[in-house]
PDB file of C-alpha atoms in Angstrom:
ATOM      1  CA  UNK A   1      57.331 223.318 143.903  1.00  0.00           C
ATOM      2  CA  UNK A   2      59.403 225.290 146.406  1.00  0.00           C
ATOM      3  CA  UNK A   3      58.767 229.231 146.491  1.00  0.00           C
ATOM      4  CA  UNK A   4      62.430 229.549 145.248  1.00  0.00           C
ATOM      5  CA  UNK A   5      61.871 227.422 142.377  1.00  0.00           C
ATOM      6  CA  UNK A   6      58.163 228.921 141.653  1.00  0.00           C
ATOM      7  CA  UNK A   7      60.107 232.826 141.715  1.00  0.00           C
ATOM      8  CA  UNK A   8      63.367 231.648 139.275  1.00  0.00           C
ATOM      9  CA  UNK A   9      60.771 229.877 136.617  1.00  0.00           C
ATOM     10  CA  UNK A  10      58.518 232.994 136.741  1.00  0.00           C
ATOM     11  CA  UNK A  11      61.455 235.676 136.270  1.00  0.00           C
ATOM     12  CA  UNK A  12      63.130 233.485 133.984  1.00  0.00           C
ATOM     13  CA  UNK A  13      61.692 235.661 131.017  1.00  0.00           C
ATOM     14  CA  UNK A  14      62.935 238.827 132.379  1.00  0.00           C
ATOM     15  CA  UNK A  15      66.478 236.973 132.749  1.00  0.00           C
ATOM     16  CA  UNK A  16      66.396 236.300 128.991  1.00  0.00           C
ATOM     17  CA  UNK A  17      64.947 239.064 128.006  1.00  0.00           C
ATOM     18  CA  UNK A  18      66.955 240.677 124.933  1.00  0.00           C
ATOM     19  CA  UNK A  19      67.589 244.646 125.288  1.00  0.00           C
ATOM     20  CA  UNK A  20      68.328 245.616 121.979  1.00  0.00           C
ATOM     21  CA  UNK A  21      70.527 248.598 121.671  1.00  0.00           C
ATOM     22  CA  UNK A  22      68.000 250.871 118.947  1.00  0.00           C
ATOM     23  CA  UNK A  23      70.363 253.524 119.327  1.00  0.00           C
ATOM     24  CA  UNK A  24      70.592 253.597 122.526  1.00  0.00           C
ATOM     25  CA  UNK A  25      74.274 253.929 122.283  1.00  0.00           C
ATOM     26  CA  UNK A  26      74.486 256.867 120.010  1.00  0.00           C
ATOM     27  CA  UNK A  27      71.692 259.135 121.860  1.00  0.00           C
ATOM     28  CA  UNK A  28      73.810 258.652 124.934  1.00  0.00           C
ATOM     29  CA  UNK A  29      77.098 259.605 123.297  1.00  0.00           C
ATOM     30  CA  UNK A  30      74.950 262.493 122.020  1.00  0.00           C
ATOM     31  CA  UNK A  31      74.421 263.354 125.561  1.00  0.00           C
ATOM     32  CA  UNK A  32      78.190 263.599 126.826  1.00  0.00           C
ATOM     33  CA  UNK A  33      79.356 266.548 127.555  1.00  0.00           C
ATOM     34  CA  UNK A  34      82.032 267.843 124.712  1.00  0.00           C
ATOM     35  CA  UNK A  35      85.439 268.002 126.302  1.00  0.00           C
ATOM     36  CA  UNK A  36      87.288 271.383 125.802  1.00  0.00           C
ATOM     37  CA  UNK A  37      91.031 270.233 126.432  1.00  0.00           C
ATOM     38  CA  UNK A  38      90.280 267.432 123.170  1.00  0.00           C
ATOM     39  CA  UNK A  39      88.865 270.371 120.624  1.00  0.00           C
ATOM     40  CA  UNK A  40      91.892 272.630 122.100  1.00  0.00           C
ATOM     41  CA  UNK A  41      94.306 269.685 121.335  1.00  0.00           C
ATOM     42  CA  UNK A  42      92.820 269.224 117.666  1.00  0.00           C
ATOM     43  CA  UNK A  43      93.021 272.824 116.814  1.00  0.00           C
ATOM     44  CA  UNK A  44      96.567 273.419 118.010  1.00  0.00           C
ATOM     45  CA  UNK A  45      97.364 269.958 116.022  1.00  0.00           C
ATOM     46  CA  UNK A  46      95.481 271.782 112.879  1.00  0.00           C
ATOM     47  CA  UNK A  47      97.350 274.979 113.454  1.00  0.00           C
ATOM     48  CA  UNK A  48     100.886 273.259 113.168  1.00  0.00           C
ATOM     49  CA  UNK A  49     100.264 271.355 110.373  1.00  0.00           C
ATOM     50  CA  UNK A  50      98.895 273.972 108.419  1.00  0.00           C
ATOM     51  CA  UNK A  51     101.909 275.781 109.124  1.00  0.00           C
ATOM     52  CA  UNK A  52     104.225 273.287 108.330  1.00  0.00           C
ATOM     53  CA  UNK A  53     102.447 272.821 105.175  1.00  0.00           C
ATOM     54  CA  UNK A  54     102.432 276.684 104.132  1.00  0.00           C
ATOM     55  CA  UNK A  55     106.800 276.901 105.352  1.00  0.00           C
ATOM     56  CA  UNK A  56     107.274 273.706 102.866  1.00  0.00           C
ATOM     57  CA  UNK A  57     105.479 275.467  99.784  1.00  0.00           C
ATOM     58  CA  UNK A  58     106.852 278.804 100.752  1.00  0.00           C
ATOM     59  CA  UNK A  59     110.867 277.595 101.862  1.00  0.00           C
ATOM     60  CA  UNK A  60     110.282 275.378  98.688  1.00  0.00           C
ATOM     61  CA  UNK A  61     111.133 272.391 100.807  1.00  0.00           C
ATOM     62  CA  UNK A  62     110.509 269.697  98.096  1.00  0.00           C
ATOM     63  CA  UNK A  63     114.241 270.890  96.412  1.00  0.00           C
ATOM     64  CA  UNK A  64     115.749 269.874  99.772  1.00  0.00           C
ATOM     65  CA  UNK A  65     114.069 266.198  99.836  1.00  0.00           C
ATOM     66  CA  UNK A  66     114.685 266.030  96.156  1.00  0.00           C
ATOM     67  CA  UNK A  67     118.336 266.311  97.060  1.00  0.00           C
ATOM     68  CA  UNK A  68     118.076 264.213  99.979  1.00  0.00           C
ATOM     69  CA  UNK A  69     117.164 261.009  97.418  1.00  0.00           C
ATOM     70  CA  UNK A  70     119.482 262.146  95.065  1.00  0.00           C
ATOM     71  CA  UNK A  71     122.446 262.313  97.988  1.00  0.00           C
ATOM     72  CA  UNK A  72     120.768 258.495  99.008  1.00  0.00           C
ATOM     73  CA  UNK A  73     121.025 257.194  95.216  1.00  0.00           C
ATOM     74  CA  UNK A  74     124.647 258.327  95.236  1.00  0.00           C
ATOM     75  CA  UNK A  75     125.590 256.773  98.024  1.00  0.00           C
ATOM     76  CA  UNK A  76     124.404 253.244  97.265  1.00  0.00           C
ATOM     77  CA  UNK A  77     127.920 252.942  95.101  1.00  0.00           C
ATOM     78  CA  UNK A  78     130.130 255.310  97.242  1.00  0.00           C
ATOM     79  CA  UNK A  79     129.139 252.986 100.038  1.00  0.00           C
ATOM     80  CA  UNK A  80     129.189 249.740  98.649  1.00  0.00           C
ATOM     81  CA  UNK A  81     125.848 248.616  99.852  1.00  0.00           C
ATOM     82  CA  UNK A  82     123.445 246.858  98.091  1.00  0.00           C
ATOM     83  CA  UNK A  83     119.768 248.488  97.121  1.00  0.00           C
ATOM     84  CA  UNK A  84     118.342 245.207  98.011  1.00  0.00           C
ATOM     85  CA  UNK A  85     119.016 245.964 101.909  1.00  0.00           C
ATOM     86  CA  UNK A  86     117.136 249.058 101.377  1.00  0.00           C
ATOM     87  CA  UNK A  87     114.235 247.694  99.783  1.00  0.00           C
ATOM     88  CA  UNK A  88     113.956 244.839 102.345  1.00  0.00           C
ATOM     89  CA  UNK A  89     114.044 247.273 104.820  1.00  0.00           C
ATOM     90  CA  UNK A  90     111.426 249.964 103.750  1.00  0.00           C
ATOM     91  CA  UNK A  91     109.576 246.377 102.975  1.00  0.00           C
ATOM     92  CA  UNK A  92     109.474 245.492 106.387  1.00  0.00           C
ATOM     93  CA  UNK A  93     108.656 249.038 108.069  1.00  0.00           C
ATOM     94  CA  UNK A  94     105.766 249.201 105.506  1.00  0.00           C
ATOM     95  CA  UNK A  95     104.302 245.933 106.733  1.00  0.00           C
ATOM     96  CA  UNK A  96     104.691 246.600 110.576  1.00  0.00           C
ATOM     97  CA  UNK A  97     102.823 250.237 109.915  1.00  0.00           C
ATOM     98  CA  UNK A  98     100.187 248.257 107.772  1.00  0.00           C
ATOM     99  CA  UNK A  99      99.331 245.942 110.341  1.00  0.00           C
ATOM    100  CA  UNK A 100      99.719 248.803 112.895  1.00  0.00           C
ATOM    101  CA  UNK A 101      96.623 250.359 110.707  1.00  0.00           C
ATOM    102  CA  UNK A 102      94.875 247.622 110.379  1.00  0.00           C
ATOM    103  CA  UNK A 103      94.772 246.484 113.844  1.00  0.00           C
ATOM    104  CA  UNK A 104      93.671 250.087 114.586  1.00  0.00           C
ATOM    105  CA  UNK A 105      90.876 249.560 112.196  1.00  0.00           C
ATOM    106  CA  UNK A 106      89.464 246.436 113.575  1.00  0.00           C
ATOM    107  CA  UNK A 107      89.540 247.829 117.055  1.00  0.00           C
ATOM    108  CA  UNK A 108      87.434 250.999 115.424  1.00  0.00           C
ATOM    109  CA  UNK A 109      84.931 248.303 114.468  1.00  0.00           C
ATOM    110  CA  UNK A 110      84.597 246.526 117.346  1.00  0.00           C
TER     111      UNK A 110
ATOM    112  CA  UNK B   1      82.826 239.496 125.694  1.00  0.00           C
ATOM    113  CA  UNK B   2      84.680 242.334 127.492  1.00  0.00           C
ATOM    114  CA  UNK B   3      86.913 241.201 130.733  1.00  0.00           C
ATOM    115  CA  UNK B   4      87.682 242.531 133.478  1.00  0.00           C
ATOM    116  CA  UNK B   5      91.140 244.145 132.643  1.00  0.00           C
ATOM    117  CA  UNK B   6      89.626 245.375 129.549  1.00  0.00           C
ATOM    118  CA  UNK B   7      87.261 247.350 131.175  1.00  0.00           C
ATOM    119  CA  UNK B   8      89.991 249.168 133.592  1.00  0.00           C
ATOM    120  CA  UNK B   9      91.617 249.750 130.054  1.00  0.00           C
ATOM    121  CA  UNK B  10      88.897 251.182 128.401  1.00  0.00           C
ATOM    122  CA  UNK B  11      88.243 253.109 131.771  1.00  0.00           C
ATOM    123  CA  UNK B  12      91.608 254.517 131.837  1.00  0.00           C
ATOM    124  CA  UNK B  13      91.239 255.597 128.265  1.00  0.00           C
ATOM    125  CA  UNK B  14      88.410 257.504 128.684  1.00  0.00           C
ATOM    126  CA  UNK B  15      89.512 258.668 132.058  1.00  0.00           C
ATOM    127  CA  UNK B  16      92.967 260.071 130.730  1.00  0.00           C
ATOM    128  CA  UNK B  17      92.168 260.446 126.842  1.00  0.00           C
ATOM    129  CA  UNK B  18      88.881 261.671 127.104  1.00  0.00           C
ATOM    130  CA  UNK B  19      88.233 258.649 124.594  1.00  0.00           C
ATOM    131  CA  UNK B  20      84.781 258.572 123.571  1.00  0.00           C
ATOM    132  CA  UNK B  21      85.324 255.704 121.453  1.00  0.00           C
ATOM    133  CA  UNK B  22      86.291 253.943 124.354  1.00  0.00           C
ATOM    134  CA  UNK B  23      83.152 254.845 126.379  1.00  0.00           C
ATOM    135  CA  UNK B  24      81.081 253.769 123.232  1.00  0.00           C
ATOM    136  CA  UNK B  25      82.743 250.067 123.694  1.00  0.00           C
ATOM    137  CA  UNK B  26      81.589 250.189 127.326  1.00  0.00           C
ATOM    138  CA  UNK B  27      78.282 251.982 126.856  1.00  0.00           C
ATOM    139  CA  UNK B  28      77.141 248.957 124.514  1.00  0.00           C
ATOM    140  CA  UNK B  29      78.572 246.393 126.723  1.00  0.00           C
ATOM    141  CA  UNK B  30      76.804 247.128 129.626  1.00  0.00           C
ATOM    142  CA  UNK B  31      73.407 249.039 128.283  1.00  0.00           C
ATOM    143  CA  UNK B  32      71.363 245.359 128.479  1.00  0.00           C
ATOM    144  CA  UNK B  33      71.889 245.411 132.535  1.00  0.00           C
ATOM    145  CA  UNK B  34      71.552 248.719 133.136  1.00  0.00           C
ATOM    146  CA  UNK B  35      68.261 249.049 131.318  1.00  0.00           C
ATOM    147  CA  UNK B  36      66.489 245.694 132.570  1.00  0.00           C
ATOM    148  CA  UNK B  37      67.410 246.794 136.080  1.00  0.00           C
ATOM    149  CA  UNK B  38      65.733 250.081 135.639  1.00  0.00           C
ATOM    150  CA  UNK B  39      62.730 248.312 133.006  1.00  0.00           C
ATOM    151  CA  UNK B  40      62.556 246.443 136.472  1.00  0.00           C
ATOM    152  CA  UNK B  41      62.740 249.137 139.096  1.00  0.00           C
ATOM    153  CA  UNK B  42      60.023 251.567 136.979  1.00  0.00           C
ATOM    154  CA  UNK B  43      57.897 248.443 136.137  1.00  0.00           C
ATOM    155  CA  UNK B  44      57.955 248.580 132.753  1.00  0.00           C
ATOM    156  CA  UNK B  45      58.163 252.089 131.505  1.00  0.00           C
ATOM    157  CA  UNK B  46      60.888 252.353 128.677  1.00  0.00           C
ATOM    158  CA  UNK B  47      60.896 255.875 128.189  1.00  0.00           C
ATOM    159  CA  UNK B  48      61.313 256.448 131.721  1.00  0.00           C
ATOM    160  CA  UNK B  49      63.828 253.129 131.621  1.00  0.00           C
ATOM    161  CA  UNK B  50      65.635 254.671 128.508  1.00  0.00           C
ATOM    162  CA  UNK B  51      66.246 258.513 130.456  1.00  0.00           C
ATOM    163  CA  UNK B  52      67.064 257.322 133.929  1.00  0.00           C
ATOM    164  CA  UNK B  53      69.883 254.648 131.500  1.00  0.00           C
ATOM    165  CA  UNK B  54      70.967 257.391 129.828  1.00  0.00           C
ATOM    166  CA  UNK B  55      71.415 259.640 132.877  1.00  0.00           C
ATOM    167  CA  UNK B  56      73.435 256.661 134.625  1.00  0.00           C
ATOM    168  CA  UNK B  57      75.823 256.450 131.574  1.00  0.00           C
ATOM    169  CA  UNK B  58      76.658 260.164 131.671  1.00  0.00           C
ATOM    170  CA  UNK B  59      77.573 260.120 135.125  1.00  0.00           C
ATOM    171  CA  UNK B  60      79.149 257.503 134.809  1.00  0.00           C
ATOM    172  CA  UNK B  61      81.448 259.144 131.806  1.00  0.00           C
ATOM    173  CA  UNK B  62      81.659 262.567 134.009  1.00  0.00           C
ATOM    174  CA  UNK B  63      82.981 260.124 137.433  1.00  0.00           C
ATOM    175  CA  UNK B  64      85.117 257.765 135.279  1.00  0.00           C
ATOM    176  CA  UNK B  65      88.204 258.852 137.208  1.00  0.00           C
ATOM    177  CA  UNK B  66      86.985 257.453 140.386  1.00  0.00           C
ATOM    178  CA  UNK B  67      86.461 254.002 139.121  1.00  0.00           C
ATOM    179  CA  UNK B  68      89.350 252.428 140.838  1.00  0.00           C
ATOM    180  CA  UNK B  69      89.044 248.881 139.298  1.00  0.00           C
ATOM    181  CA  UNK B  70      88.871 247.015 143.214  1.00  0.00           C
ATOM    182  CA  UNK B  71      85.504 245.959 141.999  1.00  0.00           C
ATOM    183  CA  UNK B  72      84.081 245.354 138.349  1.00  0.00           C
ATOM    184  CA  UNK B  73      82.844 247.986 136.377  1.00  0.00           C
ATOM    185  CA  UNK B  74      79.240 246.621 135.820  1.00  0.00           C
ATOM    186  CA  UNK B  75      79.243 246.915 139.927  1.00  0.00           C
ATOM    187  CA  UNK B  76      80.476 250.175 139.893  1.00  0.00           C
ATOM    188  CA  UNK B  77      78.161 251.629 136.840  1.00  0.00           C
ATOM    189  CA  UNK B  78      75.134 249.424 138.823  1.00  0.00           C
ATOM    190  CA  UNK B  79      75.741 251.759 142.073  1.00  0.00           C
ATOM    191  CA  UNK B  80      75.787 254.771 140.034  1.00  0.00           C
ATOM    192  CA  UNK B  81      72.082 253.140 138.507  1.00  0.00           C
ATOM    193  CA  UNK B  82      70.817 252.589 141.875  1.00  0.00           C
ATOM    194  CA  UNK B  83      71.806 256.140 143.154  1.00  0.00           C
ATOM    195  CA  UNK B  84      69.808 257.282 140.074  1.00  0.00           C
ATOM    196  CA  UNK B  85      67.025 255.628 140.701  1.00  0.00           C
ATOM    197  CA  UNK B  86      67.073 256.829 144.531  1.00  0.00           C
ATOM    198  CA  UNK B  87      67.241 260.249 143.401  1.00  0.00           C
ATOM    199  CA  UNK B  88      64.648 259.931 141.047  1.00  0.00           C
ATOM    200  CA  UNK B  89      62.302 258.147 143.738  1.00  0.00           C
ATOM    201  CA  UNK B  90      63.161 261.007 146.068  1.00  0.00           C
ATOM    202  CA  UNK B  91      61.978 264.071 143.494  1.00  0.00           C
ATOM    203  CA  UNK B  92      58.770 262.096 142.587  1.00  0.00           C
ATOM    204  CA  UNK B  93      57.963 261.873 145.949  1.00  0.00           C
ATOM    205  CA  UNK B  94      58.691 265.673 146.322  1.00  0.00           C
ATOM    206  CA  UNK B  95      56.612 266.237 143.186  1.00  0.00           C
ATOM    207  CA  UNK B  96      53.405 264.102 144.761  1.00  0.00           C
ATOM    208  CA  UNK B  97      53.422 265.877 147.729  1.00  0.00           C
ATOM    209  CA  UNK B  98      53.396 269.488 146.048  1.00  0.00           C
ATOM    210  CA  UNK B  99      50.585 268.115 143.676  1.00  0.00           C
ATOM    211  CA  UNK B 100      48.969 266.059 146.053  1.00  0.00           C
ATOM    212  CA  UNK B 101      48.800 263.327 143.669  1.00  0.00           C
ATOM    213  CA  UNK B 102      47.830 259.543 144.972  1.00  0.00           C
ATOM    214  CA  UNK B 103      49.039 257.707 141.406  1.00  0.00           C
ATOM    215  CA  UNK B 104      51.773 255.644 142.772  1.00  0.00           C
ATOM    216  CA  UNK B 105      52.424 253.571 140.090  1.00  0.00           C
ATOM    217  CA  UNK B 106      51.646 255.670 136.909  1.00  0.00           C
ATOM    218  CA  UNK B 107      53.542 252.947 134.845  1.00  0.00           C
ATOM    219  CA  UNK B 108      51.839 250.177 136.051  1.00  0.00           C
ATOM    220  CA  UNK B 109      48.719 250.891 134.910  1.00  0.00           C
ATOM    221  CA  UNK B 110      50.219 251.939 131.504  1.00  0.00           C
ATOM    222  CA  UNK B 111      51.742 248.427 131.539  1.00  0.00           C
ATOM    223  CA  UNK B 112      48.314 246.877 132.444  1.00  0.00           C
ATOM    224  CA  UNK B 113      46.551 247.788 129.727  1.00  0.00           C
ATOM    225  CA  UNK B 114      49.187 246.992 127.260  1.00  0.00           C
ATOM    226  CA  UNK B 115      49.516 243.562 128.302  1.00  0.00           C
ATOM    227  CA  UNK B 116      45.759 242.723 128.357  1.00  0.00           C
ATOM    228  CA  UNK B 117      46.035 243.562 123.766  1.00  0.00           C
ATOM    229  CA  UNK B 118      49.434 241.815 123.675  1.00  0.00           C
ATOM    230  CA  UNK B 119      51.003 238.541 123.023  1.00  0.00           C
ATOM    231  CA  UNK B 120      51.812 235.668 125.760  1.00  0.00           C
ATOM    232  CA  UNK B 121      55.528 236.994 125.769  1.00  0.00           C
ATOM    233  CA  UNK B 122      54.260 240.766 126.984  1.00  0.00           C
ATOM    234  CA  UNK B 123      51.130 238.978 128.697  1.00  0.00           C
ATOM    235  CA  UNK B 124      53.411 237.305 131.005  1.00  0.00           C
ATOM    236  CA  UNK B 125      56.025 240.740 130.730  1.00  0.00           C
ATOM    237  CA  UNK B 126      52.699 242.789 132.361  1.00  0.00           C
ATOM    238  CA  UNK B 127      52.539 239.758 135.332  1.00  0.00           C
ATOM    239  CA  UNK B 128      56.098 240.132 136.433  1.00  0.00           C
ATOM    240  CA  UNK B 129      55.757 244.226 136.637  1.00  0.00           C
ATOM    241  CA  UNK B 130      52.383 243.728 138.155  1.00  0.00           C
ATOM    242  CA  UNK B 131      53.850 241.227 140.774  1.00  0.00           C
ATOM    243  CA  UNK B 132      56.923 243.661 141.204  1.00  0.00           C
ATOM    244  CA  UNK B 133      54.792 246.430 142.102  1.00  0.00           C
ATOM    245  CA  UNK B 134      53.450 244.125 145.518  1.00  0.00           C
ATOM    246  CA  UNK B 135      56.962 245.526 146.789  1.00  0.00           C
ATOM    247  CA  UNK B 136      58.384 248.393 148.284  1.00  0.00           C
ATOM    248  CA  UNK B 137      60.535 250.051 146.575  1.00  0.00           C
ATOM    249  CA  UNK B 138      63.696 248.428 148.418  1.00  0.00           C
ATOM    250  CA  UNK B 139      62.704 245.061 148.074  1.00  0.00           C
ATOM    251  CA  UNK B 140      61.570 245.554 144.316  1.00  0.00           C
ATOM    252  CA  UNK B 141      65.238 246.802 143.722  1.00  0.00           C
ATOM    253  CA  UNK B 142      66.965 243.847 146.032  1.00  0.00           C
ATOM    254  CA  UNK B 143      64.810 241.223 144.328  1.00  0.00           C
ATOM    255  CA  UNK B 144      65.237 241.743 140.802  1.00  0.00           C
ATOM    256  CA  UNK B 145      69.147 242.359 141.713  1.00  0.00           C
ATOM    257  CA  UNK B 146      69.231 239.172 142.945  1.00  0.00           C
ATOM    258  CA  UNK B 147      66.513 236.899 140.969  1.00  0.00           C
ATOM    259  CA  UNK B 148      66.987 238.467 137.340  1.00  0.00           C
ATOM    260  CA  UNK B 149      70.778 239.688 137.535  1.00  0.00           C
ATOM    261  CA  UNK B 150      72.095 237.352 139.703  1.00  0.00           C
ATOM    262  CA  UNK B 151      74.366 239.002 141.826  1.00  0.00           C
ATOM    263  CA  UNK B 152      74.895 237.768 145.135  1.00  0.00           C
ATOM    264  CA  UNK B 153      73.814 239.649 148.648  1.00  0.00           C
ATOM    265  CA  UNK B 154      77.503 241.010 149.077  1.00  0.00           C
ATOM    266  CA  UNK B 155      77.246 242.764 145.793  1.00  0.00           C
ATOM    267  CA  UNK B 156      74.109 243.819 146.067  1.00  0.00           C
ATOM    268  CA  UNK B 157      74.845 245.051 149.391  1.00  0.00           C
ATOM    269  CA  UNK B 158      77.875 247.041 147.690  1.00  0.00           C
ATOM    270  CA  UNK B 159      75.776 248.396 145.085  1.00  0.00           C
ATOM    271  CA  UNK B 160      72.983 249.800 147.254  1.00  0.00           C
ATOM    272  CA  UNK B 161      75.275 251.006 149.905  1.00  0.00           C
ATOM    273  CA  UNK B 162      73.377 248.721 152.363  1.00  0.00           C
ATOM    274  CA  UNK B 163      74.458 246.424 155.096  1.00  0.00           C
ATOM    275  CA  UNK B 164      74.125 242.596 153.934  1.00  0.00           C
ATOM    276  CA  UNK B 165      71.308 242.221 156.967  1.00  0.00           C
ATOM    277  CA  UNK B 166      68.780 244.991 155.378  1.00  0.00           C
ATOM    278  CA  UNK B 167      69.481 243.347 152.199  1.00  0.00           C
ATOM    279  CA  UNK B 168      68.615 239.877 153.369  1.00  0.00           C
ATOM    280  CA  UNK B 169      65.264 240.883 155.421  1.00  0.00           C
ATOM    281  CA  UNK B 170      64.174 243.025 152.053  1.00  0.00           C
ATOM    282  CA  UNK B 171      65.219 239.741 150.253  1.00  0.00           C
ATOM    283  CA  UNK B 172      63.565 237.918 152.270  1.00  0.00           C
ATOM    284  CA  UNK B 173      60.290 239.812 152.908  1.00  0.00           C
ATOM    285  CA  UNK B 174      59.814 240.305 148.761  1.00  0.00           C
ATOM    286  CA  UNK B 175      60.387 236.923 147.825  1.00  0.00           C
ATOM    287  CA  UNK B 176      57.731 236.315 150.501  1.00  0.00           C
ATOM    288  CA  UNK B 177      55.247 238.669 149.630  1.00  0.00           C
ATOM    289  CA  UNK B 178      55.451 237.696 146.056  1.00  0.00           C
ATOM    290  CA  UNK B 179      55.125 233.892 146.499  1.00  0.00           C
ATOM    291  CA  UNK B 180      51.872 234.729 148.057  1.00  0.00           C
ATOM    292  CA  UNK B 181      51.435 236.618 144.983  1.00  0.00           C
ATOM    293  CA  UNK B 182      51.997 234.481 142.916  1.00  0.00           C
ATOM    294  CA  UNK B 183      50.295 231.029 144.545  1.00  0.00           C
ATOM    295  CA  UNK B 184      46.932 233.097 145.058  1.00  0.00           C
ATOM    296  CA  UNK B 185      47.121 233.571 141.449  1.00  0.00           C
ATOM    297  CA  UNK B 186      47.925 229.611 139.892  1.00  0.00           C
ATOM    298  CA  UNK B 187      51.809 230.389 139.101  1.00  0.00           C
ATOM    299  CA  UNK B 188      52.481 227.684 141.319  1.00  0.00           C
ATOM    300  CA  UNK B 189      50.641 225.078 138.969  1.00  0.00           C
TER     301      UNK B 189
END
C-alpha cells in the first residue's frame, strides 16, 4: 500500500464523519449582534399602522368603503358589465397572492 | 444542496436586509465543514471546536459585505476559520508564556483517555487526533484541508493566505511524518 493510499483509508472516518447540528445553529444566531436600523424599521412600521388604524376608527372610515361597494354594486348595471368579470378577476389575484404566501412559507421552512 | 448563486443571494440578503433568516440557511449549510476543520485543528476538543465555530460564523455575519462572490462562500467563511484559529493559536501561546505552562496539547490528552473507554468508531476517532498532533500546527491545518475536505493546494493556498510552495512542503512534510506514524504503528497492514 502506497503512503497516499495508507493516509486516505485512515482519514476516511473523519471524511464521513456526521456533524450534527444540536443547536448549533440557534446558539450562534443567539450570538449575532441585534441590528439597530431593523428594530428602528419595525417600530416606525408599528407606529404608522397604529395610526392608520386609530384615523380609520376615529374619521369613521368604514362609511367611506361602505360607500365605495355600494358605488361598485351600482355600477355593474350603469356600466353594462358583467359580475362574472369581477369575480374571475378577484379569483385570480387571490390565487397569485396565495401562492405568493405559500411559496414564502416553504422558503421559511427550508 | 445550496449552489453557488444561492449563496451570493442569501449573502446579499443578509448583507443589505440584515436577514437573519437568511444567515440561518447559510449557518446550517456550512456548520459540518467549519466544525470538522476546527474538531481537526484542536484535535478533538468540541467545546473548544463548538466556540472557535461559533466565533467564525459571527464574523462572518459582521464581514458579510465583503464577500464579493469571485470565490465560493465555503472558501471565503474557511479563511475567516483559519484566521480564527491563527488568532486563537497566537493568544494561547501568549497565555503559556505568561503562565509558563509546558501542556501543549491539553486536548489531546483529554481525547486519549476518552478513546481508551470508547467504542472502535471513537477508538479509531482518538488515533487520527493522536496522529494529527505529530504535526505542527501548519501542516496539521494543510493536511486535514487537503486529506479530509478535499480542497485542492490552490484553495488551500487561498484560504491560508499562503503561497502554493509553503503549502506543498507543509503538505508534503505532514503526510510524511504521519506515514511514519502510522507504519511504526501497523496502519499499514
Amino acid at each position: 500500500m502506497t503512503d497516499n493510499e495508507m493516509l486516505e483509508r485512515f482519514f476516511q472516518p473523519m471524511k464521513e464523519m456526521e456533524v450534527e447540528d444540536n443547536g448549533f445553529a440557534d446558539r450562534v444566531m443567539r450570538q449575532l449582534p441585534r441590528n439597530n436600523v431593523q428594530w428602528a424599521s419595525r417600530l416606525w412600521t408599528a407606529a404608522c399602522l397604529l395610526v392608520a388604524g386609530v384615523l380609520f376608527v376615529v374619521l369613521h372610515g368604514w362609511e367611506s368603503v361602505l360607500c365605495g361597494i355600494v358605488m361598485m354594486l351600482n355600477n355593474f348595471e350603469t356600466l353594462k358589465i358583467h359580475l362574472l368579470l369581477y369575480v374571475v378577476t378577484a379569483g385570480v389575484l387571490g390565487i397569485m397572492a396565495l401562492s405568493d404566501l405559500m411559496g414564502r412559507e416553504r422558503r421559511r421552512a427550508f | 444542496m445550496v449552489g453557488r448563486l444561492t449563496d451570493i443571494s442569501l449573502a446579499t440578503q443578509v448583507a443589505v436586509l440584515h436577514s437573519r433568516r437568511a444567515f440561518d440557511l447559510l449557518v446550517r449549510e456550512y456548520q459540518p465543514p467549519v466544525r470538522r476543520f476546527f474538531l481537526g485543528q484542536t484535535l478533538g476538543n468540541a467545546a473548544l471546536c463548538d466556540d472557535l465555530s461559533q466565533d467564525t460564523f459571527v464574523k462572518a455575519y459582521m464581514h458579510i459585505s465583503q464577500y464579493r462572490g469571485t470565490s465560493s462562500f465555503l472558501t471565503w467563511l474557511m479563511r475567516i476559520a483559519y484566521n480564527v484559529w491563527y488568532d486563537h493559536c497566537r493568544d494561547e501561546q501568549r497565555r503559556r508564556r505568561h503562565e509558563q505552562s509546558t501542556d501543549a496539547f491539553p486536548a489531546l490528552e483529554s481525547m486519549a483517555s476518552a478513546g481508551q473507554s470508547s467504542t472502535a468508531a471513537s477508538q479509531l476517532s482518538a488515533d487520527i487526533y493522536t496522529a494529527l498532533a505529530q504535526l505542527k500546527e501548519e501542516e496539521r491545518t494543510c493536511v486535514t484541508l487537503q486529506l479530509v475536505e478535499g480542497y485542492s493546494i490552490n484553495e488551500i493556498a487561498e484560504m491560508i493566505g499562503m503561497p502554493t510552495g509553503t503549502v506543498k512542503s507543509h503538505l508534503k512534510r505532514g503526510k510524511e511524518k504521519l506515514a511514519v506514524y502510522l507504519r511504526k504503528n501497523g496502519y499499514d497492514r
